[in-house]
Short mmCIF file of C-alpha atoms in Angstrom, two decimals:
data_model
loop_
_atom_site.label_atom_id
_atom_site.label_comp_id
_atom_site.label_asym_id
_atom_site.label_seq_id
_atom_site.Cartn_x
_atom_site.Cartn_y
_atom_site.Cartn_z
CA MET Y 384 0.00 0.00 0.00
CA ILE Y 385 2.84 2.39 0.84
CA ASP Y 386 4.36 1.98 -2.65
CA GLY Y 387 1.03 3.04 -4.15
CA LEU Y 388 0.78 6.04 -1.83
CA VAL Y 389 4.34 7.08 -2.73
CA ARG Y 390 3.52 6.89 -6.46
CA ILE Y 391 0.36 8.97 -6.03
CA LEU Y 392 2.15 11.55 -3.83
CA VAL Y 393 4.94 11.85 -6.41
CA PHE Y 394 2.39 12.54 -9.16
CA GLN Y 395 0.69 15.07 -6.87
CA GLY Y 396 4.06 16.73 -6.23
CA ILE Y 397 4.89 16.96 -9.94
CA GLY Y 398 1.38 18.35 -10.56
CA GLU Y 399 1.76 20.99 -7.85
CA VAL Y 400 5.15 22.09 -9.22
CA ILE Y 401 3.79 22.35 -12.78
CA ALA Y 402 0.74 24.28 -11.49
CA LYS Y 403 3.02 26.66 -9.57
CA PHE Y 404 5.45 27.44 -12.37
CA VAL Y 405 3.89 26.49 -15.73
CA ILE Y 406 0.05 26.34 -15.76
CA PRO Y 407 -1.14 28.44 -12.80
CA LEU Y 408 -4.80 28.29 -13.90
CA VAL Y 409 -5.21 24.53 -13.38
CA PRO Y 410 -5.17 23.08 -9.81
CA GLY Y 411 -2.01 21.02 -9.15
CA PRO Y 412 -3.83 17.81 -8.14
CA VAL Y 413 -5.76 17.83 -11.44
CA ILE Y 414 -2.46 18.01 -13.36
CA GLY Y 415 -1.24 15.13 -11.16
CA LEU Y 416 -4.44 13.22 -12.02
CA VAL Y 417 -3.88 13.67 -15.77
CA LEU Y 418 -0.22 12.58 -15.45
CA LEU Y 419 -1.17 9.50 -13.43
CA LEU Y 420 -3.87 8.68 -16.01
CA ALA Y 421 -1.28 8.96 -18.80
CA PHE Y 422 1.05 6.69 -16.80
CA LEU Y 423 -1.71 4.08 -16.37
CA VAL Y 424 -2.59 4.16 -20.09
CA TRP Y 425 1.12 3.81 -20.99
CA ARG Y 426 1.57 0.93 -18.55
CA GLY Y 427 -1.71 -0.73 -19.58
CA ALA Y 428 -2.60 -1.77 -16.02
CA VAL Y 429 -3.13 -0.35 -12.52
CA PRO Y 430 -0.33 -1.27 -10.03
CA GLU Y 431 -1.72 -3.13 -7.02
CA GLY Y 432 -0.65 -0.49 -4.47
CA VAL Y 433 -2.14 2.37 -6.48
CA GLU Y 434 -5.38 0.41 -6.85
CA LEU Y 435 -5.59 -0.14 -3.08
CA VAL Y 436 -4.90 3.50 -2.14
CA SER Y 437 -7.36 4.76 -4.74
CA ALA Y 438 -10.11 2.39 -3.57
CA THR Y 439 -9.59 3.55 0.03
CA PHE Y 440 -9.80 7.22 -0.94
CA MET Y 441 -12.93 6.64 -3.06
CA ARG Y 442 -14.60 4.94 -0.11
CA TYR Y 443 -14.03 7.87 2.26
CA PHE Y 444 -14.12 10.68 -0.28
CA GLY Y 445 -16.91 12.52 1.54
CA LEU Y 446 -14.96 12.72 4.80
CA LEU Y 447 -12.16 14.68 3.15
CA PHE Y 448 -14.24 17.74 2.30
CA VAL Y 449 -16.00 17.96 5.66
CA PRO Y 450 -13.43 20.39 7.23
CA ALA Y 451 -13.82 22.86 4.36
CA ALA Y 452 -17.60 22.52 4.20
CA VAL Y 453 -17.90 23.30 7.93
CA GLY Y 454 -16.69 26.77 6.91
CA VAL Y 455 -20.32 27.33 5.95
CA VAL Y 456 -20.76 28.63 9.53
CA LEU Y 457 -18.80 31.72 8.48
CA PHE Y 458 -21.27 32.41 5.67
CA TRP Y 459 -24.42 31.57 7.57
CA PRO Y 460 -26.04 35.05 7.78
CA HIS Y 461 -25.05 35.68 4.16
CA LEU Y 462 -26.66 32.42 3.01
CA GLN Y 463 -29.84 33.00 4.99
CA ARG Y 464 -30.41 36.39 3.42
CA GLN Y 465 -30.13 34.95 -0.10
CA ALA Y 466 -31.64 31.54 0.59
CA LEU Y 467 -34.33 31.81 -2.09
CA ALA Y 468 -31.95 32.78 -4.89
CA ILE Y 469 -29.54 30.00 -3.90
CA ALA Y 470 -32.23 27.34 -3.66
CA VAL Y 471 -33.77 28.25 -7.03
CA ALA Y 472 -30.34 28.40 -8.71
CA LEU Y 473 -29.20 25.04 -7.33
CA ILE Y 474 -32.44 23.17 -8.02
CA GLY Y 475 -33.04 24.76 -11.43
CA SER Y 476 -29.48 24.17 -12.50
CA VAL Y 477 -29.31 20.50 -11.51
CA VAL Y 478 -32.64 19.75 -13.23
CA ALA Y 479 -31.54 21.57 -16.40
CA THR Y 480 -28.14 19.84 -16.38
CA VAL Y 481 -29.56 16.31 -16.05
CA ALA Y 482 -32.15 17.05 -18.78
CA VAL Y 483 -29.67 18.55 -21.26
CA ALA Y 484 -27.03 15.83 -20.71
CA ALA Y 485 -29.61 13.03 -21.02
CA LEU Y 486 -31.25 14.52 -24.13
CA LEU Y 487 -27.91 15.09 -25.90
CA ALA Y 488 -26.79 11.51 -25.16
CA LYS Y 489 -30.14 10.13 -26.33
CA LEU Y 490 -30.51 12.18 -29.52
CA LEU Y 491 -26.92 11.71 -30.68
CA THR Y 492 -27.08 7.97 -30.10
CA ARG Y 493 -30.15 7.64 -32.27
CA SER Y 494 -28.59 9.57 -35.15
CA GLY Y 495 -25.13 8.08 -34.53
CA THR Y 496 -23.59 4.95 -36.01
CA ASP Y 497 -23.92 2.74 -32.93
CA ALA Y 498 -27.69 2.87 -32.56
CA PRO Y 499 -29.03 -0.53 -31.46
CA MET Q 94 -12.23 15.47 44.66
CA ARG Q 95 -8.77 13.96 44.48
CA PRO Q 96 -6.11 16.66 44.62
CA ASP Q 97 -3.73 14.98 42.11
CA LEU Q 98 -6.25 15.15 39.24
CA PRO Q 99 -6.27 18.36 37.17
CA ALA Q 100 -9.50 20.37 37.23
CA ILE Q 101 -11.87 19.71 34.33
CA HIS Q 102 -11.30 23.13 32.79
CA GLU Q 103 -7.54 22.47 32.66
CA ILE Q 104 -8.12 19.27 30.71
CA TRP Q 105 -10.41 21.22 28.41
CA VAL Q 106 -7.87 24.02 27.86
CA TYR Q 107 -5.24 21.42 27.01
CA LEU Q 108 -7.49 19.47 24.62
CA SER Q 109 -8.94 22.46 22.79
CA GLY Q 110 -5.42 23.70 22.05
CA SER Q 111 -4.41 20.43 20.40
CA PRO Q 112 -5.39 19.25 16.90
CA LEU Q 113 -6.69 16.04 18.39
CA LEU Q 114 -10.07 17.45 19.39
CA ALA Q 115 -10.90 18.72 15.90
CA LEU Q 116 -9.76 15.42 14.38
CA ILE Q 117 -11.88 13.35 16.75
CA LEU Q 118 -14.85 15.64 16.16
CA THR Q 119 -14.49 15.39 12.36
CA LEU Q 120 -14.13 11.61 12.26
CA ALA Q 121 -16.84 10.94 14.85
CA ALA Q 122 -19.33 13.26 13.10
CA TYR Q 123 -18.64 11.60 9.75
CA GLN Q 124 -19.02 8.14 11.32
CA ALA Q 125 -22.37 9.22 12.77
CA GLY Q 126 -23.36 10.49 9.31
CA VAL Q 127 -22.46 7.18 7.67
CA MET Q 128 -24.44 5.25 10.30
CA ILE Q 129 -27.55 7.39 9.78
CA TYR Q 130 -27.15 7.11 5.99
CA GLU Q 131 -27.03 3.30 6.25
CA ARG Q 132 -30.00 3.21 8.66
CA THR Q 133 -32.12 5.17 6.16
CA ARG Q 134 -31.15 2.62 3.46
CA LEU Q 135 -28.92 5.07 1.60
CA ASN Q 136 -31.56 7.79 1.21
CA PRO Q 137 -29.78 10.60 -0.69
CA LEU Q 138 -31.28 13.21 1.64
CA ALA Q 139 -29.47 11.61 4.62
CA ASN Q 140 -26.10 12.44 3.08
CA PRO Q 141 -23.19 11.67 5.47
CA VAL Q 142 -21.31 14.88 4.60
CA LEU Q 143 -24.37 17.03 5.24
CA ILE Q 144 -25.01 15.29 8.58
CA ALA Q 145 -21.34 15.58 9.62
CA VAL Q 146 -21.20 19.29 8.74
CA THR Q 147 -24.41 19.97 10.69
CA LEU Q 148 -23.17 18.07 13.76
CA ILE Q 149 -19.79 19.82 13.73
CA ALA Q 150 -21.32 23.26 13.20
CA LEU Q 151 -23.68 22.70 16.15
CA THR Q 152 -20.79 21.45 18.32
CA LEU Q 153 -18.62 24.46 17.44
CA ALA Q 154 -21.48 26.78 18.34
CA ALA Q 155 -22.08 24.96 21.63
CA LEU Q 156 -18.36 25.04 22.56
CA ASP Q 157 -17.97 28.60 21.29
CA MET Q 158 -14.98 27.41 19.26
CA PRO Q 159 -13.99 29.61 16.28
CA TYR Q 160 -13.85 27.94 12.86
CA ALA Q 161 -10.16 28.83 12.51
CA THR Q 162 -9.31 26.86 15.66
CA TYR Q 163 -11.29 23.89 14.42
CA PHE Q 164 -9.63 24.00 11.00
CA GLU Q 165 -6.15 24.01 12.53
CA GLY Q 166 -6.81 20.47 13.68
CA ALA Q 167 -9.02 19.34 10.81
CA GLN Q 168 -6.49 20.46 8.19
CA PHE Q 169 -4.83 17.05 8.41
CA VAL Q 170 -7.97 15.54 6.87
CA HIS Q 171 -8.30 18.47 4.47
CA PHE Q 172 -4.75 17.99 3.17
CA LEU Q 173 -5.61 14.55 1.76
CA LEU Q 174 -8.11 16.10 -0.69
CA GLY Q 175 -5.35 16.75 -3.22
CA THR Q 176 -4.01 13.21 -2.94
CA ALA Q 177 -7.53 11.80 -3.31
CA THR Q 178 -8.01 13.95 -6.42
CA VAL Q 179 -4.90 12.45 -8.05
CA SER Q 180 -6.14 8.94 -7.28
CA LEU Q 181 -9.34 9.67 -9.28
CA ALA Q 182 -7.16 8.70 -12.27
CA VAL Q 183 -7.78 5.02 -11.44
CA PRO Q 184 -11.61 5.01 -11.85
CA ILE Q 185 -11.29 7.20 -14.96
CA TYR Q 186 -8.74 4.76 -16.44
CA LYS Q 187 -11.06 1.84 -15.75
CA GLY Q 188 -13.99 3.69 -17.35
CA LEU Q 189 -12.14 4.56 -20.57
CA PRO Q 190 -13.23 1.35 -22.44
CA SER Q 191 -16.87 2.42 -21.83
CA LEU Q 192 -16.27 5.41 -24.10
CA ARG Q 193 -15.69 3.15 -27.10
CA GLY Q 194 -18.41 3.50 -29.75
CA ARG Q 195 -20.23 6.10 -27.66
CA PHE Q 196 -17.68 8.87 -27.87
CA LEU Q 197 -19.89 11.42 -29.67
CA PRO Q 198 -23.04 11.22 -27.47
CA LEU Q 199 -20.98 11.13 -24.28
CA THR Q 200 -18.74 14.06 -25.22
CA ALA Q 201 -21.77 16.11 -26.25
CA ALA Q 202 -23.58 15.23 -23.01
CA LEU Q 203 -20.52 16.18 -20.98
CA LEU Q 204 -19.86 19.52 -22.66
CA GLY Q 205 -23.53 20.46 -23.05
CA GLY Q 206 -24.38 19.42 -19.51
CA GLY Q 207 -21.33 21.17 -18.04
CA ALA Q 208 -22.12 24.43 -19.82
CA THR Q 209 -25.79 24.19 -18.80
CA SER Q 210 -24.89 23.68 -15.14
CA ILE Q 211 -22.87 26.90 -14.99
CA VAL Q 212 -25.00 29.13 -17.20
CA SER Q 213 -28.32 28.14 -15.60
CA ALA Q 214 -27.04 28.48 -12.03
CA VAL Q 215 -25.35 31.84 -12.60
CA LEU Q 216 -28.29 33.31 -14.55
CA LEU Q 217 -30.91 32.16 -12.02
CA ALA Q 218 -28.88 33.41 -9.05
CA ARG Q 219 -28.23 36.82 -10.67
CA LEU Q 220 -31.86 37.13 -11.73
CA LEU Q 221 -32.97 36.65 -8.11
CA GLY Q 222 -30.46 39.18 -6.84
CA ALA Q 223 -27.70 36.99 -5.37
CA ASP Q 224 -24.43 38.87 -4.80
CA GLU Q 225 -21.11 38.09 -6.48
CA THR Q 226 -19.77 36.05 -3.53
CA ILE Q 227 -22.65 33.61 -3.92
CA VAL Q 228 -22.47 33.58 -7.72
CA GLY Q 229 -18.71 32.87 -7.56
CA GLY Q 230 -19.41 29.78 -5.49
CA LEU Q 231 -21.75 28.42 -8.17
CA TYR Q 232 -19.28 28.14 -11.07
CA ALA Q 233 -17.65 24.86 -10.12
CA LYS Q 234 -20.55 23.27 -8.22
CA SER Q 235 -21.14 20.39 -10.65
CA LEU Q 236 -17.51 19.19 -10.42
CA THR Q 237 -16.46 16.66 -7.83
CA ALA Q 238 -15.86 18.52 -4.55
CA PRO Q 239 -12.03 18.40 -4.27
CA ILE Q 240 -11.61 19.61 -7.85
CA ALA Q 241 -14.39 22.18 -7.43
CA MET Q 242 -12.57 23.70 -4.45
CA GLY Q 243 -9.28 23.82 -6.36
CA VAL Q 244 -11.05 25.57 -9.23
CA ALA Q 245 -12.68 28.02 -6.79
CA GLU Q 246 -9.23 29.08 -5.53
CA ARG Q 247 -8.13 29.71 -9.11
CA ILE Q 248 -11.10 31.97 -9.94
CA ASP Q 249 -11.01 33.92 -6.63
CA ALA Q 250 -14.25 32.34 -5.44
CA SER Q 251 -14.76 30.98 -1.94
CA PRO Q 252 -13.73 27.28 -1.75
CA THR Q 253 -16.01 26.90 1.28
CA LEU Q 254 -19.14 28.17 -0.47
CA THR Q 255 -18.19 26.08 -3.51
CA ALA Q 256 -17.88 22.97 -1.31
CA VAL Q 257 -21.28 23.60 0.25
CA PHE Q 258 -22.98 24.25 -3.12
CA THR Q 259 -21.25 21.19 -4.56
CA VAL Q 260 -22.49 18.87 -1.82
CA THR Q 261 -26.00 20.34 -2.08
CA THR Q 262 -25.98 19.90 -5.86
CA GLY Q 263 -24.95 16.26 -5.44
CA ILE Q 264 -27.77 15.62 -2.98
CA LEU Q 265 -30.35 17.36 -5.19
CA GLY Q 266 -29.14 15.51 -8.29
CA ALA Q 267 -29.28 12.16 -6.53
CA ALA Q 268 -32.77 12.88 -5.18
CA LEU Q 269 -34.36 14.50 -8.27
CA GLY Q 270 -32.39 12.85 -11.11
CA ARG Q 271 -34.70 9.93 -11.82
CA PHE Q 272 -37.77 12.16 -12.14
CA VAL Q 273 -36.00 14.39 -14.66
CA LEU Q 274 -34.71 11.37 -16.60
CA ASP Q 275 -38.21 9.88 -16.74
CA ALA Q 276 -39.66 13.22 -17.83
CA VAL Q 277 -37.29 13.44 -20.83
CA ARG Q 278 -37.90 9.72 -21.54
CA CYS Q 279 -34.27 8.68 -21.24
CA ARG Q 280 -34.31 4.90 -20.70
CA GLU Q 281 -30.83 3.48 -21.44
CA TRP Q 282 -28.93 2.82 -18.21
CA TRP Q 283 -25.67 4.14 -19.59
CA GLN Q 284 -27.30 7.44 -20.67
CA ARG Q 285 -29.12 7.83 -17.36
CA GLY Q 286 -25.97 7.16 -15.35
CA PHE Q 287 -23.82 9.47 -17.44
CA ALA Q 288 -26.31 12.37 -17.15
CA ILE Q 289 -26.43 11.95 -13.36
CA GLY Q 290 -22.62 11.85 -13.17
CA VAL Q 291 -22.28 15.05 -15.21
CA ALA Q 292 -24.79 16.92 -13.01
CA ALA Q 293 -24.26 15.45 -9.55
CA HIS Q 294 -20.63 14.08 -9.39
CA GLY Q 295 -19.78 11.66 -6.53
CA ILE Q 296 -23.07 11.72 -4.65
CA GLY Q 297 -25.00 11.14 -7.88
CA THR Q 298 -22.56 8.39 -8.82
CA SER Q 299 -23.05 6.43 -5.61
CA ARG Q 300 -26.80 6.81 -6.13
CA ALA Q 301 -26.48 5.51 -9.70
CA PHE Q 302 -24.44 2.51 -8.50
CA SER Q 303 -27.17 1.61 -6.03
CA VAL Q 304 -29.74 1.61 -8.84
CA HIS Q 305 -27.84 -0.22 -11.62
CA PRO Q 306 -24.13 -1.18 -12.08
CA GLU Q 307 -23.96 0.07 -15.68
CA ALA Q 308 -25.48 3.42 -14.66
CA GLY Q 309 -22.92 3.64 -11.84
CA ALA Q 310 -19.95 2.92 -14.09
CA TYR Q 311 -21.00 5.61 -16.57
CA ALA Q 312 -21.78 8.08 -13.78
CA GLY Q 313 -18.28 7.58 -12.36
CA LEU Q 314 -16.74 8.15 -15.77
CA ALA Q 315 -18.82 11.32 -16.25
CA MET Q 316 -17.78 12.62 -12.82
CA GLY Q 317 -14.08 12.06 -13.57
CA LEU Q 318 -14.14 13.54 -17.06
CA HIS Q 319 -16.26 16.51 -15.97
CA GLY Q 320 -13.78 17.15 -13.13
CA VAL Q 321 -10.74 17.16 -15.42
CA ILE Q 322 -12.30 19.14 -18.28
CA GLY Q 323 -14.02 21.57 -15.89
CA ALA Q 324 -10.75 22.21 -14.04
CA ILE Q 325 -9.10 23.16 -17.32
CA VAL Q 326 -11.95 25.06 -19.01
CA ILE Q 327 -13.69 26.92 -16.12
CA PRO Q 328 -10.70 28.98 -14.82
CA TRP Q 329 -9.74 29.81 -18.39
CA ALA Q 330 -13.31 30.79 -19.39
CA VAL Q 331 -13.89 32.85 -16.23
CA SER Q 332 -10.60 34.74 -16.58
CA THR Q 333 -11.28 35.40 -20.28
CA LEU Q 334 -14.84 36.63 -19.76
CA ARG Q 335 -14.01 38.87 -16.81
#
């Protein structure tokens, strides 16, 4: 497991350095993700350690953003005052997004070459 | 009272100055959230993150502990977000074969859905008079939370508000998704899953997995691809349009 963690941390490190000095607009971990993905495609398989670490992270993904989300207490009065606008924007947007994504996938499959 | 034991307030002063208290609080609240989520048979409204955040916020208020003090301890959990983001490469890699033969509909759904999520949220919020702090937190809300927060830092938006809007979006997408999909008469599992993954990232994905394995696989792929493409396109688009 440690070998997998080392590999992932190294890719994160390279990503952070590239984000700092070359592509400041993209978050470092995302650059690390793309590099690790390229490495996996090149290698043609997922090393056992990397697989294990990734599965563990995926299982407890939610826990990791709890500390930041608790920061909502700082915005509480702000959020209360604009609750209606926020609720309408979030609900409207998620409904529109699901509808548009589903319709595009459906319509382009029918007109595409791989229709059943 | 035995004289060799420190008074209770001394123990408290010691504990509240150490990162341990915030760590225990974070892990225990999340554990409680997971237990409630499992008791309600994985009802999307009983989301473990939402429950954990509520419990911690109430505890901080009761203890009169400032958020900054809490975060000093909880930052050890927070730090792992970046590492977890990198390890998202594994599920994306495994989902790549699913793209074969469906590249066009899936790419269109991803780009169209991604653009819709931002434009609709920003327009609706502005229309109803939300201020720029709130609107800034809406840009990255359909990306998976760790990437969304990284993007928020890049576009000078609040990572905290982004995290909260992201989690809420995931919960809403997981709860409302099937009604929307039925309304637009989308019946293929892979299309349903992918649409949920584009709109509602990780929370939608775990919902999709609990409904159908094919829907789950495509939702996971959509979440990963949306995260990567969003992280590249959103900061660039926002800085160009500003």
